[in-house]
Each structure stands twice: as structure tokens, then as C-alpha cells.
mmCIF file of C-alpha atoms in Angstrom:
data_model
loop_
_atom_site.group_PDB
_atom_site.id
_atom_site.type_symbol
_atom_site.label_atom_id
_atom_site.label_comp_id
_atom_site.label_asym_id
_atom_site.label_seq_id
_atom_site.Cartn_x
_atom_site.Cartn_y
_atom_site.Cartn_z
ATOM 1 C CA UNK A 168 -3.322 6.346 -7.201
ATOM 2 C CA UNK A 169 -3.230 5.085 -3.140
ATOM 3 C CA UNK A 170 0.566 5.224 -2.056
ATOM 4 C CA UNK A 171 1.049 1.614 -1.428
ATOM 5 C CA UNK A 172 -0.452 1.592 -4.754
ATOM 6 C CA UNK A 173 2.969 3.136 -6.267
ATOM 7 C CA UNK A 174 4.533 0.833 -4.478
ATOM 8 C CA UNK A 175 2.439 -2.468 -6.013
ATOM 9 C CA UNK A 176 2.792 -0.970 -8.798
ATOM 10 C CA UNK A 177 6.370 -0.413 -8.883
ATOM 11 C CA UNK A 178 6.580 -3.976 -7.532
ATOM 12 C CA UNK A 179 5.268 -5.369 -10.708
ATOM 13 C CA UNK A 180 6.477 -3.206 -13.209
ATOM 14 C CA UNK A 181 10.723 -4.227 -11.670
ATOM 15 C CA UNK A 182 10.207 -7.725 -10.391
ATOM 16 C CA UNK A 183 13.383 -8.559 -10.334
ATOM 17 C CA UNK A 184 15.063 -5.841 -8.542
ATOM 18 C CA UNK A 185 12.988 -6.093 -5.949
ATOM 19 C CA UNK A 186 12.881 -9.934 -5.800
ATOM 20 C CA UNK A 187 16.341 -8.909 -5.464
ATOM 21 C CA UNK A 188 16.187 -6.911 -3.157
ATOM 22 C CA UNK A 189 14.139 -8.812 -0.193
ATOM 23 C CA UNK A 190 15.667 -12.203 -0.928
ATOM 24 C CA UNK A 191 18.613 -10.995 -0.951
ATOM 25 C CA UNK A 192 19.998 -12.639 -3.664
ATOM 26 C CA UNK A 193 19.150 -12.512 -8.056
ATOM 27 C CA UNK A 194 16.843 -14.745 -9.772
ATOM 28 C CA UNK A 195 16.784 -14.820 -12.826
ATOM 29 C CA UNK A 196 14.381 -15.335 -14.004
ATOM 30 C CA UNK A 197 10.559 -13.724 -11.877
ATOM 31 C CA UNK A 198 7.291 -14.213 -12.395
ATOM 32 C CA UNK A 199 3.973 -11.886 -11.388
ATOM 33 C CA UNK A 200 1.226 -13.951 -10.138
ATOM 34 C CA UNK A 201 -2.266 -12.279 -11.320
ATOM 35 C CA UNK A 202 -4.440 -14.255 -8.720
ATOM 36 C CA UNK A 203 -7.458 -14.570 -6.616
ATOM 37 C CA UNK A 204 -6.922 -16.633 -3.636
ATOM 38 C CA UNK A 205 -10.744 -18.093 -3.501
ATOM 39 C CA UNK A 206 -11.915 -17.637 0.143
ATOM 40 C CA UNK A 207 -10.831 -13.989 0.411
ATOM 41 C CA UNK A 208 -10.906 -11.331 -2.424
ATOM 42 C CA UNK A 209 -6.351 -9.998 -1.876
ATOM 43 C CA UNK A 210 -6.279 -6.584 -1.354
ATOM 44 C CA UNK A 211 -4.598 -5.042 -5.179
ATOM 45 C CA UNK A 212 -3.894 -1.521 -4.137
ATOM 46 C CA UNK A 213 -1.176 -3.032 -1.503
ATOM 47 C CA UNK A 214 -0.774 -6.992 -2.132
ATOM 48 C CA UNK A 215 2.334 -8.373 -4.816
ATOM 49 C CA UNK A 216 2.413 -11.887 -5.210
ATOM 50 C CA UNK A 217 6.267 -12.771 -7.480
ATOM 51 C CA UNK A 218 7.224 -16.098 -8.297
ATOM 52 C CA UNK A 219 10.789 -17.123 -8.413
ATOM 53 C CA UNK A 220 11.952 -21.105 -9.109
ATOM 54 C CA UNK A 221 11.353 -21.891 -6.835
ATOM 55 C CA UNK A 222 9.723 -19.839 -4.153
ATOM 56 C CA UNK A 223 7.175 -17.329 -3.946
ATOM 57 C CA UNK A 224 7.960 -14.006 -2.376
ATOM 58 C CA UNK A 225 5.048 -11.885 -0.581
ATOM 59 C CA UNK A 226 6.041 -8.483 -1.299
ATOM 60 C CA UNK A 227 2.777 -6.251 1.291
ATOM 61 C CA UNK A 228 3.055 -2.352 1.567
ATOM 62 C CA UNK A 229 1.235 -1.277 4.255
ATOM 63 C CA UNK A 230 0.576 2.941 5.171
ATOM 64 C CA UNK A 231 -1.690 1.953 8.033
ATOM 65 C CA UNK A 232 -1.323 -0.234 11.305
ATOM 66 C CA UNK A 233 -5.589 -1.067 10.902
ATOM 67 C CA UNK A 234 -7.032 -4.175 9.219
ATOM 68 C CA UNK A 235 -9.421 -6.295 9.104
ATOM 69 C CA UNK A 236 -8.592 -9.304 9.279
ATOM 70 C CA UNK A 237 -5.436 -8.262 11.013
ATOM 71 C CA UNK A 238 -2.026 -8.333 9.705
ATOM 72 C CA UNK A 239 -0.758 -10.922 11.368
ATOM 73 C CA UNK A 240 -3.548 -13.179 10.893
ATOM 74 C CA UNK A 241 -3.913 -11.954 7.385
ATOM 75 C CA UNK A 242 -0.127 -12.844 6.822
ATOM 76 C CA UNK A 243 -0.662 -16.713 8.693
ATOM 77 C CA UNK A 244 -3.789 -17.235 5.661
ATOM 78 C CA UNK A 245 -1.741 -16.088 2.823
ATOM 79 C CA UNK A 246 0.891 -17.975 3.300
ATOM 80 C CA UNK A 247 -1.310 -20.737 4.311
ATOM 81 C CA UNK A 248 -2.871 -19.986 0.593
ATOM 82 C CA UNK A 249 -0.226 -19.690 -1.500
ATOM 83 C CA UNK A 250 1.598 -23.206 -0.167
ATOM 84 C CA UNK A 251 -1.574 -25.197 -0.699
ATOM 85 C CA UNK A 252 -2.221 -23.574 -3.820
ATOM 86 C CA UNK A 253 1.609 -23.596 -5.627
ATOM 87 C CA UNK A 254 3.791 -26.030 -2.676
ATOM 88 C CA UNK A 255 7.000 -24.234 -2.996
ATOM 89 C CA UNK A 256 8.202 -21.499 0.185
ATOM 90 C CA UNK A 257 6.363 -18.529 0.629
ATOM 91 C CA UNK A 258 8.807 -15.687 1.450
ATOM 92 C CA UNK A 259 6.659 -13.064 3.103
ATOM 93 C CA UNK A 260 7.741 -8.315 3.622
ATOM 94 C CA UNK A 261 5.166 -6.552 4.814
ATOM 95 C CA UNK A 262 7.368 -3.060 3.835
ATOM 96 C CA UNK A 263 6.015 -0.445 6.078
ATOM 97 C CA UNK A 264 5.994 2.671 4.127
ATOM 98 C CA UNK A 265 5.309 5.993 7.125
ATOM 99 C CA UNK A 266 6.672 6.200 9.950
ATOM 100 C CA UNK A 267 4.821 5.421 12.999
ATOM 101 C CA UNK A 268 4.794 3.879 16.625
ATOM 102 C CA UNK A 269 1.799 1.775 16.994
ATOM 103 C CA UNK A 270 3.541 -1.787 17.567
ATOM 104 C CA UNK A 271 1.861 -3.384 14.559
ATOM 105 C CA UNK A 272 4.930 -2.022 12.334
ATOM 106 C CA UNK A 273 7.271 -4.328 15.001
ATOM 107 C CA UNK A 274 5.504 -7.655 15.112
ATOM 108 C CA UNK A 275 6.806 -9.987 12.933
ATOM 109 C CA UNK A 276 4.951 -12.663 14.063
ATOM 110 C CA UNK A 277 1.364 -14.165 14.700
ATOM 111 C CA UNK A 278 0.777 -16.630 17.673
ATOM 112 C CA UNK A 279 -1.935 -18.133 19.113
ATOM 113 C CA UNK A 280 -2.425 -20.948 21.107
ATOM 114 C CA UNK A 281 -1.194 -23.044 18.914
ATOM 115 C CA UNK A 282 0.496 -21.776 16.591
ATOM 116 C CA UNK A 283 3.638 -19.807 15.666
ATOM 117 C CA UNK A 284 3.922 -17.709 12.222
ATOM 118 C CA UNK A 285 6.697 -15.196 11.341
ATOM 119 C CA UNK A 286 7.006 -13.241 8.640
ATOM 120 C CA UNK A 287 9.706 -10.360 7.859
ATOM 121 C CA UNK A 288 8.509 -6.124 8.393
ATOM 122 C CA UNK A 289 10.119 -3.606 7.189
ATOM 123 C CA UNK A 290 10.680 -0.016 8.475
ATOM 124 C CA UNK A 291 11.234 2.387 5.766
ATOM 125 C CA UNK A 292 12.241 5.397 8.123
ATOM 126 C CA UNK A 293 14.927 3.166 9.391
ATOM 127 C CA UNK A 294 17.030 2.240 5.625
ATOM 128 C CA UNK A 295 20.319 3.407 4.493
ATOM 129 C CA UNK A 296 19.070 5.287 1.465
ATOM 130 C CA UNK A 297 22.048 4.580 -0.506
ATOM 131 C CA UNK A 298 20.823 1.061 -2.437
ATOM 132 C CA UNK A 299 17.662 2.733 -3.051
ATOM 133 C CA UNK A 300 19.416 5.548 -5.196
ATOM 134 C CA UNK A 301 21.423 3.739 -6.529
ATOM 135 C CA UNK A 302 18.302 1.751 -8.625
ATOM 136 C CA UNK A 303 16.353 4.168 -10.781
ATOM 137 C CA UNK A 304 13.429 1.513 -9.601
ATOM 138 C CA UNK A 305 13.588 1.248 -5.488
ATOM 139 C CA UNK A 306 14.444 5.514 -5.953
ATOM 140 C CA UNK A 307 10.840 6.268 -5.995
ATOM 141 C CA UNK A 308 11.224 4.224 -2.717
ATOM 142 C CA UNK A 309 14.349 6.900 -1.240
ATOM 143 C CA UNK A 310 12.242 9.353 -0.157
ATOM 144 C CA UNK A 311 11.086 7.451 2.811
ATOM 145 C CA UNK A 312 14.278 6.164 3.746
ATOM 146 C CA UNK A 313 16.454 7.419 6.706
ATOM 147 C CA UNK A 314 18.194 11.243 6.935
ATOM 148 C CA UNK A 315 19.011 14.016 9.054
ATOM 149 C CA UNK A 316 18.751 16.166 6.376
ATOM 150 C CA UNK A 317 15.449 16.165 4.079
ATOM 151 C CA UNK A 318 16.464 18.241 1.741
ATOM 152 C CA UNK A 319 20.179 16.336 1.465
ATOM 153 C CA UNK A 320 18.333 13.502 0.057
ATOM 154 C CA UNK A 321 15.477 15.025 -2.189
ATOM 155 C CA UNK A 322 17.799 16.449 -3.873
ATOM 156 C CA UNK A 323 20.079 12.888 -4.119
ATOM 157 C CA UNK A 324 16.600 11.559 -5.088
ATOM 158 C CA UNK A 325 16.639 14.491 -8.155
ATOM 159 C CA UNK A 326 19.536 13.653 -8.821
ATOM 160 C CA UNK A 327 19.643 10.522 -9.413
ATOM 161 C CA UNK A 328 16.634 10.741 -11.200
ATOM 162 C CA UNK A 329 18.108 13.119 -13.613
ATOM 163 C CA UNK A 330 20.854 10.383 -15.118
ATOM 164 C CA UNK A 331 18.965 8.325 -16.191
ATOM 165 C CA UNK A 332 19.174 8.019 -20.028
ATOM 166 C CA UNK A 333 16.088 7.077 -21.033
ATOM 167 C CA UNK A 334 13.154 10.193 -20.926
ATOM 168 C CA UNK A 335 9.890 7.846 -20.380
ATOM 169 C CA UNK A 336 11.441 6.431 -17.869
ATOM 170 C CA UNK A 337 12.935 9.934 -16.130
ATOM 171 C CA UNK A 338 9.448 11.530 -15.967
ATOM 172 C CA UNK A 339 7.694 7.838 -14.556
ATOM 173 C CA UNK A 340 9.819 7.940 -12.082
ATOM 174 C CA UNK A 341 9.932 11.133 -10.919
ATOM 175 C CA UNK A 342 6.099 11.058 -10.293
ATOM 176 C CA UNK A 343 6.319 7.582 -7.941
ATOM 177 C CA UNK A 344 9.100 9.565 -6.275
ATOM 178 C CA UNK A 345 7.651 12.817 -5.544
ATOM 179 C CA UNK A 346 3.857 11.007 -4.814
ATOM 180 C CA UNK A 347 5.674 8.464 -2.404
ATOM 181 C CA UNK A 348 7.435 11.522 -0.905
ATOM 182 C CA UNK A 349 4.577 13.484 0.090
ATOM 183 C CA UNK A 350 4.460 10.182 3.019
ATOM 184 C CA UNK A 351 6.884 12.432 4.557
ATOM 185 C CA UNK A 352 7.777 16.278 3.464
ATOM 186 C CA UNK A 353 5.986 19.045 2.269
ATOM 187 C CA UNK A 354 4.176 19.203 -0.682
ATOM 188 C CA UNK A 355 6.000 22.622 -0.895
ATOM 189 C CA UNK A 356 9.722 21.187 -0.358
ATOM 190 C CA UNK A 357 9.224 18.387 -2.150
ATOM 191 C CA UNK A 358 8.605 20.530 -4.775
ATOM 192 C CA UNK A 359 11.655 22.233 -4.825
ATOM 193 C CA UNK A 360 13.842 19.562 -5.530
ATOM 194 C CA UNK A 361 11.286 17.203 -8.228
ATOM 195 C CA UNK A 362 10.104 20.185 -10.258
ATOM 196 C CA UNK A 363 6.697 19.345 -11.696
ATOM 197 C CA UNK A 364 7.025 20.097 -15.441
ATOM 198 C CA UNK A 365 9.718 17.050 -15.282
ATOM 199 C CA UNK A 366 6.652 15.314 -15.048
ATOM 200 C CA UNK A 367 3.759 16.997 -17.301
ATOM 201 C CA UNK A 368 3.846 14.622 -20.355
ATOM 202 C CA UNK A 369 4.245 11.441 -17.834
ATOM 203 C CA UNK A 370 1.833 8.642 -19.269
ATOM 204 C CA UNK A 371 2.305 7.933 -15.902
ATOM 205 C CA UNK A 372 1.406 11.279 -13.967
ATOM 206 C CA UNK A 373 -1.630 11.780 -16.104
ATOM 207 C CA UNK A 374 -3.123 8.367 -14.743
ATOM 208 C CA UNK A 375 -2.375 10.222 -10.820
ATOM 209 C CA UNK A 376 -4.505 13.667 -11.540
ATOM 210 C CA UNK A 377 -7.067 10.942 -12.694
ATOM 211 C CA UNK A 378 -7.189 8.530 -10.254
ATOM 212 C CA UNK A 379 -6.301 11.749 -7.397
ATOM 213 C CA UNK A 380 -10.140 12.873 -8.841
ATOM 214 C CA UNK A 381 -11.259 9.957 -8.159
ATOM 215 C CA UNK A 382 -9.890 9.236 -4.355
ATOM 216 C CA UNK A 383 -10.954 13.196 -3.387
ATOM 217 C CA UNK A 384 -15.054 11.778 -4.583
ATOM 218 C CA UNK A 385 -14.075 8.354 -2.868
ATOM 219 C CA UNK A 386 -12.802 10.750 1.006
ATOM 220 C CA UNK A 387 -15.953 13.403 -0.097
ATOM 221 C CA UNK A 388 -18.758 10.409 0.543
ATOM 222 C CA UNK A 389 -16.638 8.381 3.124
ATOM 223 C CA UNK A 390 -16.313 11.467 5.296
ATOM 224 C CA UNK A 391 -20.551 12.870 4.075
ATOM 225 C CA UNK A 392 -21.727 8.994 5.532
ATOM 226 C CA UNK A 393 -18.834 9.224 8.504
ATOM 227 C CA UNK A 394 -20.979 12.808 8.992
ATOM 228 C CA UNK A 395 -24.475 10.562 10.004
ATOM 229 C CA UNK A 396 -23.234 7.323 11.513
ATOM 230 C CA UNK A 397 -21.453 9.683 13.829
ATOM 231 C CA UNK A 398 -24.629 11.893 14.785
ATOM 232 C CA UNK A 399 -27.087 9.463 14.422
ATOM 233 C CA UNK A 400 -24.300 6.682 16.778
ATOM 234 C CA UNK A 401 -21.950 8.541 18.557
ATOM 235 C CA UNK A 402 -18.225 7.639 17.894
ATOM 236 C CA UNK A 403 -17.384 4.396 15.695
ATOM 237 C CA UNK A 404 -15.844 1.556 16.206
ATOM 238 C CA UNK A 405 -12.350 1.801 14.923
ATOM 239 C CA UNK A 406 -12.515 -1.808 12.885
ATOM 240 C CA UNK A 407 -15.758 -0.424 11.732
ATOM 241 C CA UNK A 408 -14.092 3.139 10.502
ATOM 242 C CA UNK A 409 -11.958 1.162 8.320
ATOM 243 C CA UNK A 410 -14.188 -1.233 7.077
ATOM 244 C CA UNK A 411 -15.970 1.647 5.805
ATOM 245 C CA UNK A 412 -12.761 3.534 4.015
ATOM 246 C CA UNK A 413 -11.845 0.833 2.023
ATOM 247 C CA UNK A 414 -15.764 0.703 0.318
ATOM 248 C CA UNK A 415 -15.390 2.165 -3.389
ATOM 249 C CA UNK A 416 -16.941 5.742 -4.104
ATOM 250 C CA UNK A 417 -20.521 3.644 -5.398
ATOM 251 C CA UNK A 418 -20.433 1.800 -2.560
ATOM 252 C CA UNK A 419 -20.781 4.723 -0.203
ATOM 253 C CA UNK A 420 -23.562 6.514 -2.114
ATOM 254 C CA UNK A 421 -25.983 3.448 -1.435
ATOM 255 C CA UNK A 422 -25.288 3.583 1.981
ATOM 256 C CA UNK A 423 -25.401 6.744 2.176
ATOM 257 C CA UNK A 424 -28.698 5.693 0.105
ATOM 258 C CA UNK A 425 -30.049 3.305 2.824
ATOM 259 C CA UNK A 426 -28.503 5.485 5.820
ATOM 260 C CA UNK A 427 -32.596 5.615 7.290
ATOM 261 C CA UNK A 428 -32.080 1.953 7.433
ATOM 262 C CA UNK A 429 -29.995 2.244 9.961
ATOM 263 C CA UNK A 430 -31.839 1.660 13.610
ATOM 264 C CA UNK A 431 -29.153 0.071 15.565
ATOM 265 C CA UNK A 432 -25.025 -0.818 14.485
ATOM 266 C CA UNK A 433 -26.142 -4.279 13.647
ATOM 267 C CA UNK A 434 -28.137 -2.888 10.196
ATOM 268 C CA UNK A 435 -24.860 -1.047 9.655
ATOM 269 C CA UNK A 436 -22.287 -3.952 9.716
ATOM 270 C CA UNK A 437 -24.769 -6.191 7.594
ATOM 271 C CA UNK A 438 -25.438 -3.442 5.384
ATOM 272 C CA UNK A 439 -21.717 -3.271 5.026
ATOM 273 C CA UNK A 440 -20.591 -7.090 4.910
ATOM 274 C CA UNK A 441 -23.385 -7.284 1.719
ATOM 275 C CA UNK A 442 -21.528 -3.911 0.326
ATOM 276 C CA UNK A 443 -17.925 -5.450 1.115
ATOM 277 C CA UNK A 444 -19.560 -8.915 -0.827
ATOM 278 C CA UNK A 445 -20.407 -7.286 -4.554
#
């Protein structure tokens, strides 16, 4: 389970809490939209759509700054399609989870010769921790908030987790918090405060372990393919690398099997597009 996927699970499990946070109001009804916007499948690991009575909240969680198409254009694209399909206003919030100086994390609009489209960007490392520590639904994000003392922040997270009365909820929130804390802190420091034995019986934790194994296989296949491509073509453009990184283990293995058929970068792009469309 990737970092942005953890956040997507949280947003869809606690839609009212996330809508209240990001819309600065408490909607009476919130529905998670399970939909695909026809022209291009939604990146299911990072995108959540929540529908209130008269608005759609589009939340996109990000750990990467490179994407294809670029993030600002994608936000415009989603907005247009959502408005066309649902005919209600759309609020878009991009939440960057891991601290970066890349300009994309500080960009809040798409600008072309004829169009300007604005959206919100929220950088977790700039946020005050109190809001997140006081709300179990948002608590897993608390380790990513602003702090001058990692030990104190993680201790506060652990104390907030311990106050959750329901055992299963407590275990799941602890598991999510430990995963997201890994974006910012060393594993040993995290486990001083978020003990692994608290989470062992959590269904979510077991799912994390299983998906971690799957991601390990995907990473191994990705690294193997990149070594082969670098030997043949030298340095590969970052946008191509990002597209390859987004493939499943099975898709990477297919590319690896067809590697001998690559004679040019154009051949690679053709086969890559075929895999993306499968």
C-alpha cells in the first residue's frame, strides 16, 4: 500500500471529516464517487472524489512532483470533466505529503495562452499539528505536519492513538500513522513511539504487509528493466521513467520479455503505450 493510497483509503473511510477539513464547513451528507472519467482512467492510488449536496471535492494526494500529463493540466482536465458530468461546482485540493522544494508543490494554477485554471495546494509540512492530533480520521497525517521536535510530535501521535476507545479503530489508525510517518522519520524513531505490537492484529496492517510484498516485486521488476534500458539507450528521459514506474509487475515483465525487440526509444514508447492501455 503506497503512501498516497493510504490517504485515499482514509478519505474514503472518513469522507465527512476530510470534507469538513478541506471545505471549512461540516456538510450534512457526503458521498464517495466511485467513477471513471471516460477519456483517461483515474489514478486510483491517489485520487478521491467526494460529493456534498451542491459541490464535488476532488482530493489528490501526491508524493511525486513529476507526472504525465503534468499535474496542473491534469487538474484542469479533471475539473472540466467533473463539471460536464455532474454540473456542480468543483473544489480541487492537491495535498503534497513529503517535503520538497520542487516548484510544482508551490504551483496553484494551470496557465495557457487562452486559459487560467486555479486549484488549491496544501503542503503537509507547513500545517499545524493540533487539528490532526485531535481528530482520529486525520490523525495518521499528523506525523507529516510542522514540528521542531520529531520525538515530541511522534509522542503526541502515540498518545492520541492510545485515546481511541475502539480497539480495531485504534489498531488501524496506528498502522496508517506508522506508514505515513515513514515519509519523514527513520523507522527506529517511529517504532520508539508507534509500537508494532499494537498493530499486529489489525486487518489493515496485514493488508499493508501483503501489499508491501507486492510492491517489492514491482520495484524489483522496475529496477531490472531500467538497468537493461540504461545499458542500451543510456540516460532515459524522466517522463518516460515515471510512466514505466506506474506499470504493474505483470506489465513490467511483459516489457522485459519484449526487450530484445527494442531498437529505438520510439519502439519503447510504442510498447509502453500498449501496456498502459491494457
